[in-house]
Amino acid sequence: MSILSFRDVWVEYGEKIVLEKVELEVADKSFVSIVGPSGAGKSTFLRLVTGQEAPTRGRVMLDGEPLSPEPGPNRGVVFQRYSVFPHLTVLDNVIFGLDCAGSPLLGRVFGAKRKAAAEQAEALLTQVGLNHSLKAYPAQLSGGMQQRLAIAQALIRRPRILLLDEPFGALDPGIRLDMHVLITELWQEHGLTILMVTHDIKEAFKLGTRVLAFDKRRHDPQAPHRFGSTAVYDFPLTEKTRQVPPELAGLAKEEAA
Amino acid sequence: MRRLLNIRPKRGGRFFLGFFPLAAVGVAYFAASAARTAANPADKLLPTPAEMWTAVERMAFTVDPVRGMIPMVADTGASLERLLIGLGIATAATLIMGLVLGLLPLVRAGFGPLVAAISVVPPIALLPILFIVMGLGEASKVALIVVGIAPFMIRDLASHVAAIPEEQMVKAQSLGGSTWQIGLRVALPQAMPRLIKCLRLSLGPAWVFLISAEAIASDVGLGYRIFLVRRYLAMDVIIPYVIWISLLAVAMDLILMWLSRRFYPWAHSARDA
Ligand SMILES: Nc1ncnc2c1ncn2[C@@H]1O[C@H](COP(=O)(O)OP(=O)(O)OP(=O)(O)O)[C@@H](O)[C@H]1O
Ligand SMILES: [Mg+2]
């Protein structure tokens, strides 16, 4: 069953075509890794789903309905940086989503509601391993802990889709491995559909149930901006095929360089 | 050899380093004033500490029989009232306009150019207009302070709010935040420490505008007094007044700094704590 569909989607900035003719169905509860060279439009593709960007042509559908053109609580996001609130403690960062849901006027729940919200947030923070830093501010956390916080925060409204734009790009290799375990666990437990952009091709193949590679299909040396990218490779993965295929080996090297 | 820019004074050292130039200025003054008084006992230009103390006793601890009040207390009260009302209005205007301009592109497109145009007008040039429109009373003095500092503060706060990373704004929306909730819970708290910082920077200009307005049209106030006694070359009054004004300014600055640290600890890194 597909949760997201892209029907002949184009994104253009004036003369420049970034994405062209994207035709995709994303299955519910799948984990889609997105790779491709820099500037290929991976972030743009994700921004279509968050609602930060509207297609110039074509349609993006969520559960068969046209996607609302604004970010909303059914689509959680985690960026590489800056996605937690520096002025809120760890606990308040996670409660924020419940504050918004529970109090349109004050943006903050109180009393019994607050207690319930704190319990829910603490449970999630325990799951990402941050239950010992509830009162810390983000600036006091390491990069890896900040990303754990960003993930917990994104999950509090129980989104169906989680969008990750190079979420582990700024982390050490060891910390990355921990994060791989965490995100796989959360994906399964929360029944999420995940779209993750990454520059690490091994990570893409290790975590995904499907890998999309974005690149230009055609090239015009005179006017390179007149052709956009699209999903040039689309691999469904099973446990047996979790190896980087030869077609993408070149890309892997390019990324490593 | 460490680079000069890497050498940081420790806490005690910082106090000593800061204290030393101040003390040096004081000592230099006393030496010069003693020399001038020795040459000419009637010298008015550099009064000795004793002469200044006599003036302070007269101005700050003695009721003026004609007007029935202690001059320095009355001056301080009048000036602080004008200053605080002016700062209060400017701060309130900045908070509202800065948030709205910074947060809503629609309002920014509409009013941004207006605020930018107003902020290039030299406020002192507006003083005659304020006197004509609002009269010579309290209102025009307060208005000068507001007109003088608010445009700068509004622009600064608006650009600070507009520079909150887009990632945060998207995150807040993806958590269900409305424009109002995001303004209240994301933009406002992040604007507050900046507003305080902006206010601290505006204290200097605010005093300048206050003293200018008082010098031109007033019958009480710190600025009024120093311009009044200037006619008699009363340096023994002017210097203590200037020191007193500086102390008031420093006290306000310290209070604001304390407020920012106390209520917005996340905005202050461990190093400047
Ligand atoms: N607002 C914009 N106006 C004009 N061009 C834009 C805009 N946003 C993105 N682009 C262009 O779209 C192209 C794709 O950008 P995008 O950020 O999606 O690439 P990406 O694949 O995420 O790259 P990276 O791997 O470096 O993050 C780039 O060439 C970029 O210059
Ligand atoms: Mg990108």
Coordinates of C-alpha atoms and ligand atoms in Angstrom, one line a residue, chain A residues 13 16 18 36-45 166 199, ligand 1:
Chain A
Y13 CA 13.4 27.9 -9.9
K16 CA 16.6 26.3 -13.5
V18 CA 15.9 21.0 -10.2
G36 CA 22.9 11.3 -5.1
P37 CA 25.5 13.9 -5.9
S38 CA 25.5 17.3 -4.2
G39 CA 22.9 19.6 -5.9
A40 CA 20.9 16.7 -7.3
G41 CA 17.8 17.9 -5.5
K42 CA 17.6 15.4 -2.7
S43 CA 16.7 18.1 -0.1
T44 CA 14.3 19.6 -2.6
F45 CA 12.6 16.3 -2.9
E166 CA 21.4 14.0 6.4
H199 CA 25.7 11.1 1.6
Ligands
LIG1 N1 15.4 28.6 -3.5 C1 16.2 28.2 -4.5 N2 16.4 29.0 -5.6 C2 17.2 28.6 -6.6 N3 17.8 27.4 -6.7 C3 17.6 26.6 -5.6 C4 16.9 26.9 -4.5 N4 16.9 25.9 -3.6 C5 17.7 25.0 -4.2 N5 18.1 25.4 -5.4 C6 18.9 24.6 -6.3 O1 18.4 23.3 -6.4 C7 19.4 22.4 -6.6 C8 19.2 21.2 -5.7 O2 19.4 21.6 -4.3 P1 19.2 20.6 -3.1 O3 19.5 21.4 -1.9 O4 17.9 19.9 -3.2 O5 20.4 19.6 -3.4 P2 20.8 18.4 -2.6 O6 20.8 17.2 -3.4 O7 20.2 18.3 -1.3 O8 22.4 18.7 -2.3 P3 23.3 18.4 -1.1 O9 23.7 17.0 -1.2 O10 24.5 19.3 -1.3 O11 22.5 18.8 0.2 C9 20.7 23.1 -6.4 O12 21.4 23.3 -7.6 C10 20.3 24.4 -5.8 O13 21.2 25.4 -6.2

